[in-house]
Amino acid sequence: MGITLHPRHLKRYAQIAGLLMKHGRADLVRQTGLESALENGSPPDTEGAARAEELTTDLEGLGPTFTKLGQLLSSRVDLLPAPYIEALSRLQEDVQPFPFEEVERIIEEELGVPASTAFLELEPTPVASASLGQVHRGKLPTGRAVAVKVQRPGIRQQVADDLDALGELAVFLDQHTEAGRRYRFAPSLDEMRRALTSELDYRREATHLRTLGDNLAEFDRILVPCPIPGYVTGRLLTMDYVPGRNVTEIGPLARMELDGAALADQLFKAYLKQVLVDGFFHADPHPGNVFVTEDQRIALIDVGMVGRLPPELQDGILRMLLAMSEGRGRDAADLAIDMGEQTDRMDTEGFRDEISRQVLEFYTASTEDLQIGTVVMNLTRAAGEHGLIIPAQLTMLGKTLLNLDLVGRTLDPGFQPNLAVQQNAPELMRRRIQKTTSPAHLLSSLLEANDFLQRLPARLNRTFDALSEREFEVKVRVVNDTLLLAGLQKIANRIATGAVLAALIIAAAMLMRVETTFQILGYPGVAMLLFLTAAAGAIVLLFDVIRHDGSTRERGRSSPK
């Protein structure tokens, strides 16, 4: 059974089939029935294929959607080997610009006035051109220097068609192939669809710029351009122009004038705050999106791709990064297991052993080889191999840290990310706790407590009704019912013994008031006998408790973990 070949997608099917055949996945082509989509009915020559750089070039040639797909694949170390990940991580968009007349037309359509009216100056030659849009330098009527980002004409429809074609293939692969059942292509494509949809709406990117700028305002060496109100629409984004150079374009002499260590340290601190305190981070800090400004600051541009982390995932990631920075591989593996979803083929011990080995290699590596992003990416790869499905946010974080390692190493070759994590951990913990005790969080807790109190009477009524009608049940899951019964019997025996001893003491106290000729040490003899018996029994019971509980603790310490 093959996939239905939609006429609109026929060309894309042929290109995808050729790509899979060329790079060694003819099995997927056969399983999906895509042989019929190949041009001339025959697959391309596969001899000498599967080179990483070829795949990068092929994806660029298929257009913007597949370029974005390549960027997404660069974070899927569970799907591709290391050479492919490295090549795709360098994938950056550099395409031919579209005519300036189209730029002016789009500006007029979006703002309702001619470009010459909206801007005092607008340079015809773009300063950057990508598959989704291009950027022109300009000036507002007030003289304010701005960067004007204009979306490429017709790109939304092209991306939508490509995603529809890929979506059909992803669903079919997930349902009919072992690779699809193992790696779940459809959810990954849904993630890509959301990311591209967000990038194609420049109003969202403007919101990201404002949020990121506010969150990083405390860092004096980090700059985020500010969007210009009234000049932002779905296809147009106007923001402050940031003069500077790409971080990788700085020569050795110019780098000597920079305080690279301070820049790298503050950039890493800023990202730790984004990830572990704010839960909102710039997810694409590759060198093309990181500028060094003329006043020697770091500018983060192009924030169309961002990541969001819920509080519970932030806590797990912080603990996992600390475990990695301290060489505690098994703890890091256990935290990843807690954050992920185990499949029926999960190999827990194998996963722990591999992560322990990788974290130990990272912990003992030389300064030049310390890359925490690589360790996180390797963890996601090992998770896929051993049957653990980790959250997509963790995969995105690994890619972010990988790019951050590269930028940090460019600014300061001696930068140590694991040391930075350890040094900033106390402050991060303090801010995490401070965030949870904010007025909004406390108000939320009070509302939950109020809801609990309001529901409590009804719940108690239902419980008492069940008790009175003998419908109350308690379900207990035990490992060894024999041990449980023995323990309950021991508890019952101790309670009964204690009750008897208490009765003896009370009886002795009452008989103390009865005068008899039989006395012990000047007290009524029967009362003294009862008291001494109770005292002896209490000592024996206390000794038994201490002896039994002590042996139980010893067995617990000697048992294997």
CSV table of C-alpha atoms in Angstrom, one decimal, residues 52-61 63-74 84-94 284 286-289 399 403:
chain,number,residue,atom,x,y,z
A,52,ALA,CA,26.8,15.2,5.0
A,53,GLU,CA,27.7,18.2,2.9
A,54,GLU,CA,25.7,16.9,0.0
A,55,LEU,CA,22.6,16.6,2.1
A,56,THR,CA,23.0,20.2,3.2
A,57,THR,CA,23.3,21.4,-0.3
A,58,ASP,CA,20.4,19.3,-1.5
A,59,LEU,CA,18.1,20.7,1.3
A,60,GLU,CA,19.1,24.3,0.4
A,61,GLY,CA,18.2,23.5,-3.2
A,63,GLY,CA,13.8,25.8,-0.9
A,64,PRO,CA,13.0,27.5,2.4
A,65,THR,CA,10.8,24.8,4.0
A,66,PHE,CA,13.5,22.1,3.5
A,67,THR,CA,16.2,24.5,4.7
A,68,LYS,CA,14.2,24.9,7.9
A,69,LEU,CA,13.8,21.1,8.0
A,70,GLY,CA,17.5,20.8,7.8
A,71,GLN,CA,17.9,23.2,10.8
A,72,LEU,CA,15.4,21.1,12.7
A,73,LEU,CA,17.2,17.9,11.8
A,74,SER,CA,20.4,19.3,13.1
A,84,TYR,CA,25.4,15.1,9.4
A,85,ILE,CA,24.5,16.9,12.6
A,86,GLU,CA,27.7,19.0,12.3
A,87,ALA,CA,27.0,19.9,8.7
A,88,LEU,CA,23.4,20.8,9.2
A,89,SER,CA,24.3,22.9,12.3
A,90,ARG,CA,26.2,25.2,9.9
A,91,LEU,CA,23.2,25.5,7.6
A,92,GLN,CA,22.5,29.2,7.2
A,93,GLU,CA,20.2,30.8,4.6
A,94,ASP,CA,21.8,33.0,1.9
A,284,ASP,CA,18.8,30.0,17.5
A,286,HIS,CA,24.1,30.4,15.7
A,287,PRO,CA,27.0,32.8,14.8
A,288,GLY,CA,25.0,34.5,12.1
A,289,ASN,CA,22.5,35.7,14.7
A,399,LYS,CA,20.9,22.6,19.9
A,403,ASN,CA,25.5,26.9,19.1
